[in-house]
Coordinates of N, CA, C and O in Angstrom, one line a residue:
Q1 N 103.8 119.6 171.1 CA 103.2 118.4 170.6 C 102.1 117.9 171.6 O 102.4 117.7 172.8
V2 N 100.9 117.7 171.0 CA 99.8 117.2 171.9 C 100.0 115.7 172.1 O 100.3 114.9 171.2
Q3 N 99.8 115.4 173.4 CA 99.9 114.0 173.8 C 98.6 113.6 174.6 O 98.1 114.4 175.4
L4 N 98.1 112.4 174.4 CA 97.0 111.9 175.1 C 97.3 110.6 175.8 O 98.0 109.7 175.2
V5 N 96.9 110.5 177.1 CA 97.2 109.3 177.8 C 95.8 108.8 178.5 O 95.2 109.6 179.3
E6 N 95.5 107.6 178.1 CA 94.2 107.0 178.7 C 94.6 106.2 179.9 O 95.7 105.7 180.1
S7 N 93.6 106.1 180.8 CA 93.7 105.2 182.0 C 92.3 104.8 182.4 O 91.3 105.3 181.9
G8 N 92.3 103.7 183.2 CA 91.0 103.3 183.8 C 90.4 102.0 183.3 O 89.4 101.5 183.8
G9 N 91.1 101.4 182.3 CA 90.6 100.1 181.8 C 90.8 99.0 182.8 O 91.4 99.2 183.8
G10 N 90.2 97.9 182.5 CA 90.3 96.7 183.4 C 89.4 95.6 183.0 O 88.7 95.7 182.0
L11 N 89.3 94.6 183.9 CA 88.4 93.5 183.7 C 87.3 93.6 184.7 O 87.5 93.7 185.9
V12 N 86.1 93.6 184.1 CA 84.9 93.7 185.0 C 83.8 92.7 184.5 O 84.0 92.0 183.5
Q13 N 82.8 92.5 185.3 CA 81.7 91.6 184.9 C 80.6 92.4 184.3 O 80.4 93.7 184.4
A14 N 79.8 91.7 183.5 CA 78.6 92.4 182.9 C 77.7 93.1 183.9 O 77.5 92.5 185.0
G15 N 77.3 94.3 183.6 CA 76.5 95.1 184.5 C 77.3 96.0 185.3 O 76.8 96.9 185.9
D16 N 78.6 95.8 185.4 CA 79.5 96.7 186.2 C 79.7 98.0 185.4 O 79.3 98.2 184.3
S17 N 80.5 98.9 186.1 CA 80.8 100.2 185.6 C 82.3 100.4 185.5 O 83.1 99.8 186.3
L18 N 82.8 101.3 184.6 CA 84.2 101.7 184.6 C 84.2 103.2 184.2 O 83.4 103.6 183.5
L19 N 85.3 103.8 184.7 CA 85.5 105.2 184.3 C 86.8 105.3 183.6 O 87.9 105.0 184.2
L20 N 86.8 105.7 182.3 CA 88.0 105.9 181.6 C 88.3 107.4 181.6 O 87.4 108.2 181.5
S21 N 89.6 107.7 181.6 CA 90.1 109.1 181.6 C 91.1 109.3 180.5 O 91.9 108.4 180.2
C22 N 91.1 110.4 179.9 CA 92.1 110.8 178.9 C 92.6 112.2 179.3 O 91.9 113.2 179.3
V23 N 93.9 112.2 179.6 CA 94.6 113.4 180.0 C 95.3 114.0 178.8 O 96.1 113.2 178.1
I24 N 95.1 115.2 178.5 CA 95.8 115.8 177.3 C 96.8 116.8 177.8 O 96.6 117.7 178.6
S25 N 98.0 116.7 177.2 CA 99.1 117.6 177.5 C 99.6 118.2 176.2 O 99.4 117.7 175.1
G26 N 100.2 119.4 176.3 CA 100.8 120.1 175.1 C 99.7 120.9 174.4 O 100.0 121.4 173.3
G27 N 98.6 121.0 174.9 CA 97.5 121.8 174.3 C 96.4 122.1 175.3 O 96.3 121.5 176.3
T28 N 95.6 123.1 175.0 CA 94.5 123.4 175.9 C 93.2 122.7 175.4 O 92.8 122.8 174.3
L29 N 92.6 122.0 176.4 CA 91.5 121.1 176.0 C 90.4 121.9 175.4 O 89.7 121.3 174.5
R30 N 90.2 123.1 175.7 CA 89.0 123.8 175.2 C 89.1 124.0 173.7 O 88.1 124.1 173.0
R31 N 90.3 123.9 173.1 CA 90.5 124.0 171.7 C 90.2 122.7 170.9 O 90.1 122.8 169.7
Y32 N 90.1 121.6 171.6 CA 90.0 120.3 170.9 C 88.7 119.6 171.1 O 88.1 119.6 172.2
T33 N 88.2 119.0 170.0 CA 87.2 118.0 170.1 C 87.9 116.7 170.4 O 88.9 116.4 169.8
V34 N 87.3 116.0 171.4 CA 87.9 114.8 171.9 C 86.9 113.7 171.7 O 85.7 113.8 172.1
G35 N 87.4 112.6 171.1 CA 86.5 111.4 170.9 C 87.1 110.2 171.5 O 88.3 110.1 171.8
W36 N 86.2 109.3 171.8 CA 86.6 107.9 172.2 C 86.2 106.9 171.1 O 85.1 107.0 170.6
F37 N 87.1 106.1 170.8 CA 86.9 105.0 169.9 C 87.2 103.7 170.5 O 88.0 103.6 171.5
R38 N 86.8 102.6 169.9 CA 87.1 101.3 170.5 C 87.4 100.3 169.3 O 86.8 100.4 168.3
Q39 N 88.3 99.4 169.6 CA 88.6 98.4 168.6 C 88.7 97.0 169.2 O 89.5 96.8 170.1
A40 N 87.8 96.1 168.8 CA 87.9 94.7 169.2 C 88.8 93.9 168.3 O 89.1 94.3 167.2
P41 N 89.4 92.8 168.8 CA 90.3 92.0 168.0 C 89.7 91.6 166.6 O 88.6 91.1 166.6
G42 N 90.4 91.9 165.6 CA 90.0 91.6 164.2 C 88.9 92.4 163.6 O 88.4 92.1 162.6
K43 N 88.6 93.5 164.3 CA 87.5 94.4 163.9 C 88.0 95.8 163.7 O 89.1 96.2 164.1
E44 N 87.2 96.6 163.0 CA 87.6 98.0 162.7 C 87.5 98.8 164.0 O 86.7 98.5 164.9
R45 N 88.1 100.0 164.0 CA 88.0 100.9 165.1 C 86.7 101.7 164.9 O 86.4 102.3 163.8
L46 N 85.9 101.7 166.0 CA 84.5 102.3 165.9 C 84.4 103.5 166.8 O 85.0 103.5 167.9
F47 N 83.6 104.4 166.4 CA 83.3 105.6 167.2 C 82.4 105.2 168.4 O 81.5 104.3 168.3
V48 N 82.7 105.8 169.6 CA 82.0 105.5 170.8 C 81.3 106.8 171.3 O 80.1 106.8 171.4
A49 N 82.0 107.9 171.5 CA 81.5 109.1 172.0 C 82.5 110.2 171.7 O 83.7 110.0 171.5
A50 N 82.0 111.5 171.7 CA 82.8 112.6 171.5 C 82.2 113.8 172.2 O 81.0 113.9 172.4
I51 N 83.1 114.8 172.5 CA 82.7 116.0 173.1 C 83.4 117.2 172.3 O 84.6 117.1 172.1
K52 N 82.5 118.1 171.8 CA 83.0 119.1 170.9 C 83.7 120.2 171.6 O 83.4 120.6 172.7
S53 N 84.7 120.8 170.9 CA 85.5 121.9 171.5 C 84.6 123.1 171.8 O 84.6 123.5 173.0
N54 N 83.8 123.5 170.9 CA 83.0 124.7 171.1 C 81.6 124.2 171.7 O 80.9 123.5 171.1
G55 N 81.4 124.7 172.9 CA 80.1 124.4 173.6 C 80.0 123.1 174.3 O 79.1 122.9 175.1
G56 N 81.0 122.2 174.1 CA 80.9 120.9 174.8 C 79.8 120.0 174.4 O 79.4 119.2 175.2
Y57 N 79.3 120.2 173.2 CA 78.2 119.3 172.8 C 78.7 117.8 172.7 O 79.8 117.6 172.4
T58 N 77.8 116.9 173.0 CA 78.2 115.5 173.1 C 77.5 114.7 172.0 O 76.4 115.0 171.6
Y59 N 78.2 113.6 171.6 CA 77.7 112.7 170.6 C 78.0 111.3 171.0 O 79.1 111.0 171.6
Y60 N 77.1 110.4 170.7 CA 77.3 109.0 171.1 C 76.9 108.0 170.0 O 76.0 108.3 169.2
A61 N 77.6 106.9 170.0 CA 77.1 105.8 169.1 C 75.8 105.2 169.7 O 75.6 105.2 170.9
D62 N 75.0 104.7 168.8 CA 73.7 104.2 169.2 C 73.9 103.0 170.2 O 73.1 102.8 171.1
S63 N 75.0 102.3 170.0 CA 75.2 101.1 170.9 C 75.5 101.4 172.3 O 75.5 100.6 173.2
V64 N 75.9 102.7 172.6 CA 76.3 103.1 174.0 C 75.4 104.1 174.5 O 75.5 104.5 175.7
K65 N 74.5 104.7 173.7 CA 73.6 105.8 174.2 C 72.8 105.3 175.4 O 72.2 104.2 175.4
G66 N 72.8 106.1 176.4 CA 72.0 105.8 177.6 C 72.9 105.0 178.6 O 72.4 104.9 179.8
R67 N 74.0 104.5 178.2 CA 74.9 103.7 179.1 C 76.2 104.4 179.4 O 76.7 104.3 180.5
F68 N 76.7 105.1 178.4 CA 78.0 105.8 178.5 C 77.8 107.3 178.6 O 76.8 107.8 177.9
T69 N 78.6 108.0 179.3 CA 78.6 109.4 179.4 C 79.9 110.0 179.3 O 80.9 109.6 180.0
I70 N 80.1 110.9 178.3 CA 81.4 111.6 178.1 C 81.3 113.0 178.7 O 80.2 113.7 178.7
S71 N 82.4 113.4 179.4 CA 82.4 114.7 180.0 C 83.9 115.2 180.0 O 84.8 114.5 179.7
R72 N 84.0 116.5 180.3 CA 85.4 117.1 180.3 C 85.6 118.0 181.5 O 84.6 118.6 182.0
D73 N 86.8 118.0 182.0 CA 87.2 118.9 183.1 C 88.3 119.8 182.5 O 89.5 119.3 182.4
I74 N 87.9 121.0 182.0 CA 88.9 121.8 181.3 C 90.1 122.2 182.2 O 91.2 122.3 181.7
A75 N 89.8 122.4 183.5 CA 90.9 122.8 184.4 C 91.9 121.7 184.5 O 93.1 122.0 184.7
K76 N 91.5 120.5 184.4 CA 92.4 119.4 184.5 C 92.8 118.8 183.1 O 93.6 117.8 183.1
N77 N 92.4 119.4 182.0 CA 92.7 118.9 180.7 C 92.4 117.5 180.5 O 93.1 116.7 179.9
T78 N 91.2 117.1 181.1 CA 90.9 115.7 181.1 C 89.5 115.5 180.5 O 88.6 116.3 180.8
V79 N 89.3 114.4 179.7 CA 88.0 114.0 179.2 C 87.7 112.6 179.8 O 88.6 111.7 179.8
N80 N 86.6 112.4 180.4 CA 86.2 111.1 181.0 C 85.1 110.4 180.2 O 84.3 111.1 179.6
L81 N 85.1 109.1 180.3 CA 84.1 108.3 179.7 C 83.6 107.4 180.8 O 84.2 106.4 181.2
Q82 N 82.4 107.7 181.3 CA 81.8 106.9 182.3 C 81.0 105.8 181.6 O 80.1 106.1 180.8
M83 N 81.3 104.6 181.9 CA 80.7 103.4 181.2 C 79.9 102.6 182.2 O 80.5 102.0 183.2
D84 N 78.6 102.6 182.1 CA 77.7 101.9 183.0 C 77.0 100.7 182.3 O 77.0 100.7 181.0
S85 N 76.5 99.8 183.0 CA 75.8 98.6 182.5 C 76.6 98.0 181.4 O 76.1 97.7 180.3
L86 N 77.8 97.7 181.6 CA 78.7 97.2 180.6 C 78.3 95.8 180.2 O 77.7 95.0 181.0
K87 N 78.5 95.5 178.9 CA 78.1 94.2 178.3 C 79.4 93.6 177.7 O 80.4 94.3 177.4
P88 N 79.4 92.3 177.5 CA 80.5 91.6 176.9 C 80.9 92.2 175.6 O 82.1 92.3 175.2
D89 N 79.9 92.7 174.8 CA 80.2 93.3 173.5 C 80.9 94.6 173.6 O 81.4 95.1 172.6
D90 N 81.1 95.2 174.8 CA 81.9 96.4 175.0 C 83.3 96.1 175.1 O 84.2 97.0 175.2
T91 N 83.7 94.8 175.2 CA 85.1 94.4 175.3 C 85.9 94.9 174.1 O 85.5 94.6 172.9
A92 N 87.0 95.7 174.3 CA 87.8 96.3 173.2 C 88.9 97.1 173.9 O 88.9 97.3 175.1
V93 N 89.8 97.5 173.0 CA 90.8 98.5 173.4 C 90.1 99.9 173.1 O 89.6 100.1 172.0
Y94 N 90.1 100.7 174.1 CA 89.5 102.0 174.0 C 90.6 103.1 173.8 O 91.6 103.1 174.6
Y95 N 90.4 103.9 172.8 CA 91.3 105.0 172.5 C 90.7 106.4 172.6 O 89.5 106.5 172.2
C96 N 91.4 107.3 173.1 CA 90.9 108.7 173.0 C 91.7 109.4 171.9 O 92.8 109.0 171.6
A97 N 91.0 110.3 171.2 CA 91.6 111.0 170.1 C 91.2 112.5 170.2 O 90.1 112.8 170.7
A98 N 92.0 113.4 169.6 CA 91.7 114.8 169.7 C 92.1 115.5 168.3 O 93.0 115.0 167.6
D99 N 91.3 116.5 168.1 CA 91.6 117.3 166.9 C 91.0 118.7 167.1 O 90.0 118.9 167.7
A100 N 91.7 119.7 166.6 CA 91.3 121.1 166.8 C 90.5 121.7 165.7 O 90.0 122.8 165.8
H101 N 90.3 120.9 164.6 CA 89.6 121.5 163.4 C 88.5 120.7 162.9 O 88.1 120.8 161.8
L102 N 87.9 119.8 163.8 CA 86.8 119.0 163.3 C 85.5 119.8 163.1 O 85.1 120.6 163.9
I103 N 84.8 119.4 162.0 CA 83.4 119.9 161.9 C 82.5 118.8 162.3 O 82.9 117.7 162.4
Q104 N 81.2 119.2 162.5 CA 80.3 118.2 163.1 C 80.2 117.0 162.3 O 80.1 115.9 162.9
S105 N 80.2 117.1 161.0 CA 80.0 115.9 160.1 C 81.2 114.9 160.2 O 81.1 113.8 159.7
S106 N 82.3 115.3 160.8 CA 83.5 114.5 160.8 C 83.7 113.9 162.2 O 84.7 113.1 162.3
I107 N 83.0 114.2 163.1 CA 83.3 113.9 164.5 C 83.3 112.3 164.7 O 84.0 111.8 165.5
R108 N 82.4 111.6 164.0 CA 82.3 110.2 164.2 C 83.3 109.4 163.4 O 83.3 108.1 163.4
Q109 N 84.2 110.0 162.7 CA 85.1 109.3 161.8 C 86.5 109.4 162.3 O 87.1 110.5 162.4
S110 N 87.1 108.3 162.6 CA 88.5 108.3 163.2 C 89.5 108.9 162.3 O 90.5 109.5 162.8
V111 N 89.4 108.8 161.0 CA 90.4 109.3 160.1 C 90.6 110.8 160.2 O 91.7 111.3 159.9
H112 N 89.7 111.5 160.8 CA 89.8 113.0 160.9 C 90.5 113.5 162.2 O 90.7 114.7 162.3
Y113 N 90.9 112.6 163.1 CA 91.5 113.0 164.3 C 93.0 112.9 164.1 O 93.6 111.9 163.7
D114 N 93.7 113.9 164.6 CA 95.2 114.0 164.4 C 95.9 113.4 165.5 O 97.0 112.8 165.3
Y115 N 95.4 113.4 166.7 CA 96.2 112.9 167.9 C 95.5 111.8 168.6 O 94.2 111.8 168.8
W116 N 96.3 110.8 169.0 CA 95.7 109.5 169.6 C 96.5 109.1 170.8 O 97.7 109.3 170.9
G117 N 95.8 108.5 171.7 CA 96.4 107.9 172.9 C 96.8 106.5 172.5 O 96.6 106.0 171.4
Q118 N 97.4 105.8 173.5 CA 98.0 104.5 173.3 C 96.9 103.4 173.5 O 97.1 102.2 173.1
G119 N 95.8 103.8 174.1 CA 94.7 102.8 174.3 C 94.7 102.2 175.6 O 95.8 102.0 176.3
T120 N 93.6 101.8 176.1 CA 93.4 101.0 177.3 C 92.4 99.9 177.2 O 91.4 100.1 176.5
Q121 N 92.8 98.7 177.7 CA 92.0 97.5 177.5 C 90.8 97.5 178.4 O 90.9 97.7 179.7
V122 N 89.6 97.2 177.9 CA 88.4 97.0 178.7 C 87.9 95.6 178.3 O 87.6 95.3 177.2
T123 N 87.8 94.8 179.3 CA 87.3 93.4 179.2 C 86.1 93.2 180.1 O 86.2 93.4 181.3
V124 N 85.0 92.8 179.5 CA 83.7 92.6 180.2 C 83.4 91.1 180.1 O 83.1 90.6 179.0
S125 N 83.4 90.4 181.2 CA 83.0 89.0 181.2 C 81.5 88.8 181.5 O 80.9 89.6 182.1
S126 N 81.0 87.7 180.9 CA 79.6 87.4 181.1 C 79.3 86.7 182.3 O 80.2 86.2 183.0

């Protein structure tokens, strides 16, 4: 059974940086496309970034492009999300998700991911 565990959330000020990590167990990271999503109170869960299983291609939401960087360490079965120049609008619970069978057109849609972590809170104060 594949399990995902996020870490690295916290309370920061606008302009600060945070590094979120997602450790995957029960499976080999190379087989999985891993995405990060976020959900603010009372709002839907939104795509943030993803890294594809084959080739490690990366995808970003327009709202985070140029500020967030997704990367993976296959040896450590870990996917990281480096978040720079944080804004109050980035405040949300951040989830990592994984799936072994995603096609490119499905990467930004949460419904297509089979495995999810428990989430980590990120709060950015102004």
